[in-house]
Short mmCIF file of C-alpha atoms in Angstrom, two decimals:
data_model
loop_
_atom_site.label_atom_id
_atom_site.label_comp_id
_atom_site.label_asym_id
_atom_site.label_seq_id
_atom_site.Cartn_x
_atom_site.Cartn_y
_atom_site.Cartn_z
CA MET A 1 -3.14 -19.16 7.13
CA SER A 2 -3.45 -20.00 10.78
CA LEU A 3 -6.40 -18.90 12.85
CA PRO A 4 -5.87 -15.77 14.95
CA ALA A 5 -5.97 -15.95 18.69
CA LEU A 6 -8.93 -14.20 20.24
CA THR A 7 -7.23 -13.62 23.58
CA THR A 8 -5.49 -10.45 24.66
CA PRO A 9 -2.01 -10.20 23.08
CA ARG A 10 0.81 -11.20 25.40
CA THR A 11 2.73 -8.43 27.13
CA GLY A 12 5.97 -9.53 25.49
CA THR A 13 4.39 -9.28 22.04
CA VAL A 14 3.09 -5.80 22.76
CA VAL A 15 6.48 -4.58 24.06
CA LYS A 16 8.27 -6.07 21.05
CA ALA A 17 5.80 -4.46 18.68
CA VAL A 18 6.16 -1.04 20.33
CA LEU A 19 9.95 -1.13 20.28
CA LEU A 20 10.39 -2.62 16.83
CA PHE A 21 7.57 -0.92 14.99
CA GLY A 22 7.95 2.40 16.78
CA LEU A 23 11.68 2.93 16.43
CA LEU A 24 12.37 1.19 13.12
CA PRO A 25 10.61 3.68 10.78
CA LEU A 26 12.13 6.65 12.61
CA LEU A 27 15.62 5.23 12.23
CA VAL A 28 15.13 4.37 8.56
CA ALA A 29 13.59 7.79 7.85
CA PHE A 30 16.59 9.60 9.37
CA LEU A 31 19.03 7.43 7.42
CA SER A 32 17.03 8.16 4.26
CA LEU A 33 17.67 11.87 4.77
CA LEU A 34 21.40 11.22 4.54
CA ILE A 35 21.63 9.27 1.30
CA GLY A 36 20.99 10.15 -2.31
CA ARG A 37 22.76 11.83 -5.18
CA TYR A 38 23.69 14.61 -2.79
CA PRO A 39 24.95 12.80 0.35
CA LEU A 40 24.66 14.67 3.63
CA ALA A 41 26.30 14.18 7.00
CA PRO A 42 24.04 13.67 10.06
CA ASP A 43 24.97 17.08 11.52
CA ALA A 44 24.10 18.79 8.23
CA VAL A 45 20.67 17.13 8.22
CA LEU A 46 20.00 18.12 11.83
CA THR A 47 21.13 21.68 11.13
CA ALA A 48 18.88 21.91 8.07
CA LEU A 49 15.90 20.61 10.02
CA GLY A 50 16.60 23.03 12.86
CA ARG A 51 16.80 25.98 10.48
CA HIS A 52 13.53 25.01 8.87
CA LEU A 53 11.69 24.48 12.15
CA PHE A 54 13.07 27.33 14.23
CA GLY A 55 14.45 29.77 11.66
CA SER A 56 18.01 31.02 11.32
CA GLY A 57 17.67 34.60 10.13
CA GLN A 58 18.72 33.66 6.59
CA THR A 59 16.59 35.10 3.82
CA THR A 60 17.20 32.12 1.55
CA PRO A 61 17.74 28.48 2.55
CA ASP A 62 21.07 26.83 1.80
CA ALA A 63 21.48 23.78 -0.43
CA ALA A 64 21.26 21.26 2.41
CA GLU A 65 18.00 22.72 3.66
CA VAL A 66 16.48 22.64 0.17
CA VAL A 67 17.49 19.01 -0.32
CA VAL A 68 16.24 17.88 3.10
CA VAL A 69 13.02 19.86 3.40
CA THR A 70 11.84 20.33 -0.18
CA ILE A 71 12.95 17.08 -1.81
CA ARG A 72 13.64 14.30 0.67
CA LEU A 73 11.12 14.88 3.45
CA PRO A 74 8.04 14.76 1.15
CA ARG A 75 9.42 11.70 -0.60
CA ILE A 76 10.14 9.90 2.66
CA ALA A 77 6.68 10.72 3.97
CA ALA A 78 5.14 9.50 0.71
CA ALA A 79 7.03 6.20 0.88
CA LEU A 80 5.84 5.63 4.45
CA LEU A 81 2.26 6.55 3.51
CA VAL A 82 2.06 4.44 0.35
CA GLY A 83 3.78 1.44 1.88
CA ALA A 84 1.56 1.56 4.94
CA ALA A 85 -1.58 1.83 2.81
CA LEU A 86 -0.70 -1.10 0.53
CA ALA A 87 0.46 -3.40 3.34
CA THR A 88 -2.53 -2.70 5.59
CA ALA A 89 -4.98 -3.11 2.73
CA GLY A 90 -3.32 -6.39 1.78
CA ALA A 91 -3.52 -7.73 5.33
CA ALA A 92 -7.19 -6.73 5.56
CA PHE A 93 -8.08 -8.37 2.22
CA GLN A 94 -6.27 -11.55 3.22
CA GLY A 95 -8.34 -11.53 6.40
CA ILE A 96 -11.77 -11.07 4.87
CA PHE A 97 -11.14 -13.54 2.04
CA ARG A 98 -9.25 -16.01 4.28
CA ASN A 99 -6.73 -16.37 1.46
CA PRO A 100 -3.00 -15.66 1.91
CA LEU A 101 -2.54 -15.08 -1.84
CA VAL A 102 -4.85 -12.05 -1.93
CA SER A 103 -3.32 -8.61 -2.56
CA PRO A 104 -4.79 -5.07 -2.58
CA ASP A 105 -5.39 -5.16 -6.34
CA ILE A 106 -7.55 -8.30 -6.16
CA LEU A 107 -10.69 -6.28 -6.94
CA GLY A 108 -9.16 -4.39 -9.87
CA VAL A 109 -8.24 -1.16 -8.11
CA ALA A 110 -4.68 -1.01 -9.45
CA ALA A 111 -5.73 -1.66 -13.03
CA GLY A 112 -8.54 0.90 -12.75
CA ALA A 113 -6.20 3.51 -11.32
CA GLY A 114 -3.66 2.76 -14.03
CA PHE A 115 -6.28 3.25 -16.73
CA GLY A 116 -7.45 6.53 -15.21
CA ALA A 117 -3.90 7.86 -15.07
CA ALA A 118 -3.04 6.64 -18.57
CA LEU A 119 -6.16 8.26 -20.02
CA ALA A 120 -5.42 11.53 -18.22
CA ILE A 121 -1.84 11.53 -19.55
CA LEU A 122 -3.13 10.84 -23.06
CA LEU A 123 -5.50 13.80 -22.79
CA GLY A 124 -2.72 16.11 -21.60
CA ALA A 125 -3.81 16.55 -17.98
CA GLY A 126 -1.46 17.97 -15.38
CA PRO A 127 -0.20 16.20 -12.25
CA VAL A 128 -3.35 16.99 -10.25
CA GLY A 129 -5.59 15.75 -13.04
CA ILE A 130 -3.58 12.54 -13.39
CA GLN A 131 -3.83 11.81 -9.68
CA ALA A 132 -7.56 12.58 -9.62
CA ALA A 133 -8.16 10.36 -12.65
CA ALA A 134 -6.13 7.54 -11.09
CA PHE A 135 -8.06 7.76 -7.83
CA GLY A 136 -11.38 7.87 -9.66
CA GLY A 137 -10.39 4.97 -11.91
CA GLY A 138 -9.52 2.82 -8.93
CA LEU A 139 -12.85 3.54 -7.24
CA LEU A 140 -14.71 2.91 -10.51
CA ALA A 141 -13.08 -0.50 -10.92
CA VAL A 142 -13.93 -1.65 -7.40
CA THR A 143 -17.47 -0.27 -7.65
CA THR A 144 -17.94 -2.22 -10.87
CA THR A 145 -16.63 -5.36 -9.19
CA TRP A 146 -19.00 -4.92 -6.26
CA LEU A 147 -22.02 -4.29 -8.49
CA ILE A 148 -21.27 -7.43 -10.52
CA THR A 149 -21.04 -9.39 -7.29
CA ARG A 150 -24.33 -8.03 -5.99
CA TRP A 151 -26.02 -8.88 -9.27
CA HIS A 152 -24.72 -12.43 -9.70
CA ALA A 153 -23.79 -13.77 -6.27
CA GLY A 154 -26.00 -16.28 -4.55
CA GLU A 155 -26.34 -16.82 -0.83
CA GLY A 156 -23.24 -18.97 -0.37
CA ASP A 157 -20.82 -17.93 -3.11
CA ALA A 158 -20.47 -14.16 -2.60
CA VAL A 159 -16.74 -14.28 -1.80
CA LEU A 160 -15.93 -16.46 -4.80
CA VAL A 161 -17.95 -14.28 -7.17
CA LEU A 162 -16.33 -11.14 -5.72
CA ILE A 163 -12.84 -12.48 -6.39
CA LEU A 164 -13.72 -13.70 -9.88
CA ALA A 165 -15.43 -10.40 -10.70
CA GLY A 166 -12.32 -8.55 -9.51
CA VAL A 167 -10.12 -10.64 -11.79
CA ILE A 168 -12.38 -9.97 -14.78
CA VAL A 169 -12.67 -6.23 -14.08
CA GLY A 170 -8.92 -5.98 -13.61
CA THR A 171 -8.39 -7.76 -16.92
CA VAL A 172 -10.75 -5.39 -18.71
CA PHE A 173 -9.05 -2.30 -17.31
CA SER A 174 -5.64 -3.76 -18.16
CA ALA A 175 -6.85 -4.15 -21.74
CA LEU A 176 -8.02 -0.52 -21.70
CA ILE A 177 -4.54 0.52 -20.50
CA ALA A 178 -3.04 -1.39 -23.45
CA LEU A 179 -5.48 0.38 -25.79
CA VAL A 180 -4.47 3.80 -24.45
CA LYS A 181 -0.80 2.91 -24.88
CA PHE A 182 -1.51 1.71 -28.42
CA VAL A 183 -3.00 5.03 -29.52
CA ALA A 184 -0.56 7.23 -27.56
CA ASP A 185 2.22 9.18 -29.24
CA PRO A 186 5.21 6.77 -29.07
CA ASN A 187 7.74 9.59 -28.79
CA ASN A 188 6.23 11.81 -26.10
CA VAL A 189 3.15 10.37 -24.40
CA LEU A 190 3.85 6.62 -24.36
CA PRO A 191 7.09 6.88 -22.33
CA VAL A 192 5.29 8.98 -19.70
CA ILE A 193 2.48 6.42 -19.38
CA THR A 194 4.93 3.54 -19.18
CA PHE A 195 7.06 5.18 -16.51
CA TRP A 196 4.02 6.12 -14.42
CA LEU A 197 2.77 2.54 -14.50
CA MET A 198 6.14 1.32 -13.19
CA GLY A 199 5.76 3.33 -9.99
CA SER A 200 7.82 6.23 -8.66
CA LEU A 201 7.85 8.82 -5.87
CA ALA A 202 10.20 11.23 -7.62
CA ALA A 203 7.62 13.96 -8.24
CA VAL A 204 5.70 13.79 -4.94
CA SER A 205 5.05 17.14 -3.23
CA GLY A 206 3.48 18.26 0.00
CA ARG A 207 0.21 18.91 -1.78
CA ASP A 208 0.18 15.33 -3.06
CA LEU A 209 0.69 14.06 0.49
CA LEU A 210 -2.28 16.07 1.72
CA ALA A 211 -4.51 14.82 -1.12
CA ALA A 212 -3.57 11.19 -0.51
CA GLY A 213 -3.35 11.42 3.26
CA LEU A 214 -7.05 12.15 3.75
CA PRO A 215 -8.44 9.00 2.06
CA VAL A 216 -5.59 6.85 3.40
CA GLY A 217 -6.26 8.14 6.91
CA ALA A 218 -9.99 7.52 6.57
CA GLY A 219 -9.46 4.00 5.25
CA LEU A 220 -6.86 3.19 7.91
CA ALA A 221 -9.14 4.43 10.68
CA CYS A 222 -11.97 2.23 9.34
CA LEU A 223 -9.77 -0.87 9.27
CA LEU A 224 -8.30 -0.26 12.72
CA LEU A 225 -11.75 0.17 14.22
CA LEU A 226 -12.88 -3.13 12.70
CA ARG A 227 -9.65 -5.10 13.15
CA TRP A 228 -10.87 -7.23 16.06
CA ARG A 229 -13.89 -8.38 14.04
CA LEU A 230 -11.59 -9.65 11.28
CA ASN A 231 -10.38 -12.31 13.70
CA LEU A 232 -13.88 -13.79 13.79
CA LEU A 233 -14.04 -14.12 9.99
CA ALA A 234 -11.12 -16.55 10.13
CA PHE A 235 -13.52 -19.16 11.54
CA GLY A 236 -15.87 -18.88 8.56
CA ASP A 237 -18.98 -16.86 7.81
CA GLU A 238 -21.42 -19.11 9.66
CA GLU A 239 -19.37 -19.15 12.84
CA ALA A 240 -18.88 -15.39 12.63
CA ARG A 241 -22.63 -14.86 12.30
CA ALA A 242 -23.18 -17.09 15.30
CA LEU A 243 -20.85 -14.82 17.27
CA GLY A 244 -22.90 -11.74 16.31
CA VAL A 245 -20.94 -10.42 13.33
CA GLU A 246 -22.86 -9.00 10.37
CA VAL A 247 -20.55 -10.58 7.83
CA GLU A 248 -21.76 -8.81 4.67
CA ARG A 249 -21.63 -5.36 6.25
CA LEU A 250 -18.22 -6.05 7.74
CA ARG A 251 -16.82 -7.28 4.43
CA PHE A 252 -18.28 -4.25 2.64
CA ALA A 253 -16.78 -1.83 5.18
CA VAL A 254 -13.35 -3.46 4.94
CA VAL A 255 -13.48 -3.39 1.13
CA VAL A 256 -14.38 0.32 1.17
CA GLY A 257 -11.60 1.20 3.63
CA ALA A 258 -8.94 -0.87 1.87
CA THR A 259 -10.00 0.44 -1.54
CA LEU A 260 -9.74 4.06 -0.42
CA MET A 261 -6.22 3.43 0.84
CA THR A 262 -5.09 1.55 -2.24
CA ALA A 263 -6.57 3.97 -4.76
CA ALA A 264 -5.07 6.98 -2.99
CA ALA A 265 -1.66 5.29 -2.77
CA VAL A 266 -1.62 4.26 -6.42
CA ALA A 267 -2.74 7.77 -7.44
CA ILE A 268 0.49 9.36 -6.16
CA SER A 269 2.95 6.51 -6.67
CA GLY A 270 1.83 4.52 -9.68
CA VAL A 271 1.48 0.75 -9.63
CA ILE A 272 3.81 -0.86 -7.06
CA GLY A 273 3.42 -4.60 -6.84
CA LEU A 274 3.96 -7.23 -4.13
CA VAL A 275 4.05 -4.83 -1.16
CA GLY A 276 0.50 -5.70 -0.18
CA LEU A 277 1.13 -9.40 -0.75
CA VAL A 278 4.53 -10.03 0.86
CA VAL A 279 4.66 -7.54 3.75
CA PRO A 280 1.54 -8.91 5.54
CA HIS A 281 3.11 -12.38 5.49
CA VAL A 282 6.39 -11.17 6.95
CA THR A 283 4.53 -9.18 9.59
CA ARG A 284 2.40 -12.18 10.46
CA LEU A 285 5.55 -14.19 11.11
CA LEU A 286 6.78 -11.50 13.51
CA VAL A 287 3.65 -10.69 15.52
CA GLY A 288 1.22 -13.50 14.78
CA PRO A 289 -2.15 -13.56 12.97
CA ASP A 290 -4.16 -11.49 15.47
CA HIS A 291 -5.47 -8.58 13.39
CA ARG A 292 -5.56 -6.32 16.44
CA VAL A 293 -1.74 -6.31 16.28
CA LEU A 294 -1.24 -7.38 12.68
CA LEU A 295 -2.88 -4.39 10.97
CA PRO A 296 -0.95 -1.58 12.73
CA ALA A 297 2.25 -3.63 12.54
CA ALA A 298 1.72 -4.20 8.80
CA ALA A 299 1.27 -0.45 8.30
CA VAL A 300 4.65 0.24 9.90
CA MET A 301 6.40 -2.63 8.15
CA GLY A 302 4.95 -1.66 4.77
CA GLY A 303 6.03 1.95 5.10
CA THR A 304 9.51 0.96 6.26
CA PHE A 305 9.92 -1.60 3.48
CA LEU A 306 8.89 0.80 0.72
CA LEU A 307 11.12 3.53 2.16
CA LEU A 308 14.12 1.18 2.03
CA VAL A 309 13.25 0.21 -1.54
CA ASP A 310 12.93 3.88 -2.51
CA ASP A 311 16.35 4.57 -0.99
CA VAL A 312 17.80 1.89 -3.24
CA ALA A 313 15.88 3.23 -6.25
CA ARG A 314 17.28 6.74 -5.94
CA SER A 315 20.85 5.91 -4.94
CA LEU A 316 21.87 2.61 -6.57
CA VAL A 317 22.58 3.99 -10.05
CA ALA A 318 22.60 7.42 -11.69
CA ALA A 319 19.20 6.90 -13.36
CA GLU A 320 16.39 6.29 -10.88
CA ILE A 321 14.96 2.76 -10.96
CA PRO A 322 11.14 2.51 -10.99
CA LEU A 323 9.79 1.22 -7.68
CA GLY A 324 7.57 -1.41 -9.25
CA ILE A 325 10.61 -3.14 -10.72
CA LEU A 326 12.50 -3.19 -7.43
CA THR A 327 9.59 -4.35 -5.28
CA SER A 328 9.01 -7.26 -7.66
CA LEU A 329 12.68 -8.22 -7.76
CA ILE A 330 13.01 -8.00 -3.96
CA GLY A 331 9.59 -9.30 -3.00
CA ALA A 332 9.50 -12.38 -5.23
CA PRO A 333 12.41 -14.20 -3.49
CA PHE A 334 10.88 -13.34 -0.10
CA PHE A 335 7.56 -14.81 -1.15
CA LEU A 336 9.22 -17.94 -2.52
CA SER A 337 10.98 -18.42 0.82
CA LEU A 338 7.64 -18.04 2.59
CA LEU A 339 6.12 -20.69 0.35
CA GLY A 340 9.01 -23.00 1.17
CA ARG A 341 8.52 -22.35 4.88
CA ALA A 342 4.82 -23.17 4.61
CA ARG A 343 5.55 -26.39 2.70
CA ASN A 344 7.98 -27.46 5.41
CA GLY A 345 5.37 -26.97 8.11
CA GLY A 346 6.02 -23.37 9.19
CA ALA A 347 3.35 -20.69 9.52
CA ALA A 348 3.03 -18.39 6.56
#
């Protein structure tokens, strides 16, 4: 991963970022309102939105308004939110660990959230309980990883121990997920756990968006405030300290912000892989490695990418395809092409 420039981004880069990353999600979101099992024409969508926003005198909404406002708008917003959270967290983790193969679940948050949700489903909890358990499980996993690191890390190997601890904690929580699936009722409970772990936005509501939006917003604000300092970490810890950066505090703050975003996203969507690994790479190719531009651009690209994948998931075949399957099938070839580009001398 190339070192980020510490100069002010060029005007052309800023204009390109504003045009591309400002208009692209709006266009994709509008197109997403049109497609699905109940296709709608653009004028029908605009009419439904107008009725909802300004009222029409009707006592009950028509079918188009129900589809657009009640079903598709929350799902579109959730796809944008979850994709933005995973991609931004992935870009931030790649920055603090100086490793392009790092993803948001490197510290075990996805496995912890999966265990929390699986346990809640096994115990018969409702949707709110499942989301709360998933969020709590993700935070528990990362907290465990951090405590192990604090206990065992020496002066110079904190990053290595943190990554290794995350791998071990993730493995333990994955084993706990397998244990829950083993004891679950194979006819009723096990299919629910399996489908949740594959990832889906089918059941997202406005209340879910509010519950996830608060921690995602807090984590995103933290990362955006610290994004210029991430550039200094690319030169190594010693150089960053020489430039006045408190490396341990910065790394801790970034881990907290990225973990909040990832745990909240996984809590409402399930486990969706490769978004936080592939999207930061693609974004880096478009805007460069400067985190001042990379992080907000990754948020937009991640949301747009997941929204497109969700459109495919709900319209390709009659039965909805889990998002985790599609993101892996789509993201893996992209990542392989990026590896080939890096081998041939291109920036990845």
